[in-house]
Amino acid sequence: MKTIKLVINRKELEVPAGTTILEAAKSIGIRIPTLCHMKLEDLHYENNPGSCRICVVEVEGRRNLAPACKTECAEGLVVKTYTPRVMNARRVIMELILSNHPFECLTCSKNGYCELQAIAHDLGVREVRYPGEQSVFPIDRGPSVVRNRNKCIMCRRCETMCNSIQTVGALTAVNRGFRAAVSTAFEKDMKGSTCSYCGQCVSICPVNALSGRSNQQEVLDALDNPDKITIAQTAPAVRVALGRDFGFEPGAPVTGKMVSALRSLGFDYVFDTDFAADLTIMEEGTELLQRLTRYLHGEKKEKIPLMTSCCPGWVSFVEQHYPELTGNLSTAKSPQQMFGAIAKSYFARMLGVEREKIVVVSIMPCLAKKYEAGRPEFSVNGNPDVDISIYTRELTRLIRYANINFEELPDSDFDRPLGESTGAAVIFGTTGGVIEAACRTAYELYTKKPLGPVDIEALRGMEGIRSATIDFDGLPVRIGIAHGLGNARKLIEEVKNGTSPYHAIEIMACPGGCIGGGGQPFHHGNMETLRRRASSLYRADKEKSIRKSHENPYIIRLYKDYLGEPCGPLSHQLLHTHYFDRKKTVGISDETNKED
Amino acid sequence: METLCLSRSKITKLHAICEEYKNDPGELINVLHAAQGALGYLPVEVQEVIASRLHIPVSKVYGVVTFYSFFTMTPNGKYPISVCLGTACYVRGAEKVLEELERQLEIKVGETTQDGLFSLDCIRCVGACGLAPVVSIGGKVYGRVTPEKVKKILSDYYFQEK
C-alpha cells in the first residue's frame, strides 16, 4: 500500500494514500471540530458534503484554507490546525451559521447535548456580528419526530441516513438559496411523508432540528392522578443505555437503579417489557412452527418466510413500501403492545379494576413506539392498550426533573407477575436477539428435546445482513437477519422476487437493533457505544437462571389461568393484529374528465 | 392506501418519456424537462409517476423540481404574462406595472388566475430596451407600458374570451 508522509502541527506522520487530513489528524490524537461530517464505519454510514467548513486548516503553500474533511493528504504536506488565521476563520464561519440559528439554547431540549453549541463554546464565540434575516418555518409535530427547520444547519446528515442507510426517502433538500431546507416531498408534514418513524435522523442530528416528540408531561399528569393505577414497562435496550447520561460507562447495565428510579417517580407497578417479549416468543414461535409445518406439507400458499413484527419502524416500512408482503409479517403484536393488552385484561382482572383505571407507560429506546401505541387497532373503545410511550432520553429528563440521585439509588427488582422474564427476552434489544430467542423455544417445542448450547452464536454479530441454518433435529431451518432498513430492503426484495432462501427473517429498523434506537442517549458517532450495549445484553442473558421463554413460570401460569394455548382464540384476540396497505399510488382518473 | 389520479393518456405519455430515457434515475432532469414540455407543468401526480418509474423516492424528484427555477408545479395561464425587470425596464417603472398587474389579476408572481387565463412571471431583458418598460403576453410584446394602461391591455383579452 502506498503511504504518504506529512506534518501536522509539527508532528511527522505517515498515512495510507487517500487518507484525509481529518483522518490523519485523528490518528495522532489531534482533534479538528466537525459538524456536517459524520462517519459510522460499522454501519457504512458516511456524510461528507464538506459544506459547513468548520474543519478548515492551514496548509503551507496554499493561498486558501482547506477543509480537513475533504482534503486528501499529499506528500510533504505541512498542516497547521490551530493558527490564529484558522481559528479566526472558524469563528467567522460559526458566527455565520449562528446568524440564522435561534438563540434558544436555555429552553432547547438539546441543551447540553448539542454539537453546534459545544463547538461554538470551544471557539469562544461571544457575539454574532452578522445580524440578518432568519428562517421562519412552521414546526412539524409528528407522531414520533418533531421537525424544527429553523434550527437546521443544513449538514444533511439526516438526508444521508434517511436515503443511503434506511432507504426510506422521506427527507431531502428542497428549494435553493436562503429558502433551502431539508424537508419532505411537497413539504408535507412527517405524517404525510414516507417516514417510517425509525428516528435515526434524530439520533444523528447535531442540533435540535429533528427531535423526538415529548410526552413527559402526560406521564407526570398520570402519576399525579390519584384515581389512576400507573404501570411502567421497560424495554430491554433501555437498561444498558440509560446509565450513560448519569456518568456510567457506555453499555453499563443499570436495571436495578432504573427500577428504583421508576418507583421513586411514583409508578404503582414497575414491570418489564421482557415479560411480554417472552410472551411474544410463545406466540411468534408457535406461529412460525404452524406456518412452517403447513408449508412443508405442501401448502405452497403459506407465507414463508415469516418476518418478525416486533419493530414498528419495520412494520410501517413494509406497509408503505411493500404492502403486498404484509402477509409475511408475523401477526403477533410487538412486546410493547402485548404487554399493554395483558396489563389491561389479565392484570386488571387480578386487581379487580376496569381497564380505564390503568395507565400503561412504556419506556422504550424507540421513537416509532409512540406511533405504534397510537395506532387505533391497539385500543378498546378508544382506550389505548399503551397510554403513553416515552423514550430513554425522556426517562433521563424525568429522573433529573424529579431530582432523583440516580447514581446513589439502590438496586431493586421488578414487580410480579409481569416483571419476570428470561434471558431470551433480554436479548430482544439487539440485532439477532429476537430470532435467537424464537429458535430456543421453537426448537424445543418442535423437537420435544432440550436444546444443546443455549447460545446460538451463528445468529449474533453486527454485520448488516447475516444468515444461519439451525438444525431442528433433521429439519434445517434457514434464518435471515437484517438491521437497518436499507439492509432489510435487500432481504425483502428477495421475498418479493420469490428468491428468498429463508424460513424466517428478523428485521430491526435501527442499525444495531433497539440498542441503536432513535430514542437512546446520543452516541455522537461512536460505534463502540453500540457494541458495548449489545455485549451487556448478552451478559445479562447469561446471568439469568432461566433462558428460554417457554420456561418462564409466570408465562406458563398466564396460559394456564387465562389465555389457554399459544395462538388460541383468546391469544388471537388479545395478542395478534393485522396490517394495512399504506402505499401511495397514482391511479387512473375518469377519461371523460374535461382535462383532456 | 392513498391514491392520486391522473388520466390514462397522461400516464401513458409519462411512461413513454421515462422509457425514452431507459427509466434511468440519472436522467431525472431530462425526464422532468420532457414531462414539463409535454404537460406544461409538473404537479404532484406527475412527480409521483416519474418517481415510481425511475425507482427513486418522490422526495428526490421534488427536491430537483424546487431547485431549478425552470421547473414549475403550477400550470401556466392561457396567456402567460412576462414583465421585464431588466435594468432599463426597471428604472422606467416596470415594478409599478408589475404591482398593478398583481392587483388587477389578484395573483402574485409565479401564480395563475383562478379562471386559468393569465399567469404572471418576471423575466430579465427581452432585448427591447428602447420600448421600456416591456410586458409580453403570449407571443405579443407591449412597449412603454404604464400602470394606467394595464387595465385596457387586459380587457382586450377578456373581450376575446367572451
mmCIF file of C-alpha atoms in Angstrom, chain A residues 95-96 98-101 128-136 178:
data_model
loop_
_atom_site.group_PDB
_atom_site.id
_atom_site.type_symbol
_atom_site.label_atom_id
_atom_site.label_comp_id
_atom_site.label_asym_id
_atom_site.label_seq_id
_atom_site.Cartn_x
_atom_site.Cartn_y
_atom_site.Cartn_z
ATOM 1 C CA GLU A 95 -20.967 33.229 13.538
ATOM 2 C CA LEU A 96 -22.392 32.987 10.038
ATOM 3 C CA LEU A 98 -25.399 31.186 14.108
ATOM 4 C CA SER A 99 -26.718 34.262 12.290
ATOM 5 C CA ASN A 100 -29.554 32.019 11.073
ATOM 6 C CA HIS A 101 -29.974 29.902 14.195
ATOM 7 C CA VAL A 128 -22.660 37.204 16.473
ATOM 8 C CA ARG A 129 -21.618 40.148 14.363
ATOM 9 C CA TYR A 130 -23.847 39.311 11.430
ATOM 10 C CA PRO A 131 -27.462 40.032 12.232
ATOM 11 C CA GLY A 132 -29.550 39.140 9.238
ATOM 12 C CA GLU A 133 -32.724 37.519 8.073
ATOM 13 C CA GLN A 134 -33.731 34.364 9.944
ATOM 14 C CA SER A 135 -35.645 31.409 8.547
ATOM 15 C CA VAL A 136 -39.249 31.140 9.624
ATOM 16 C CA PHE A 178 -31.792 31.101 1.619
#
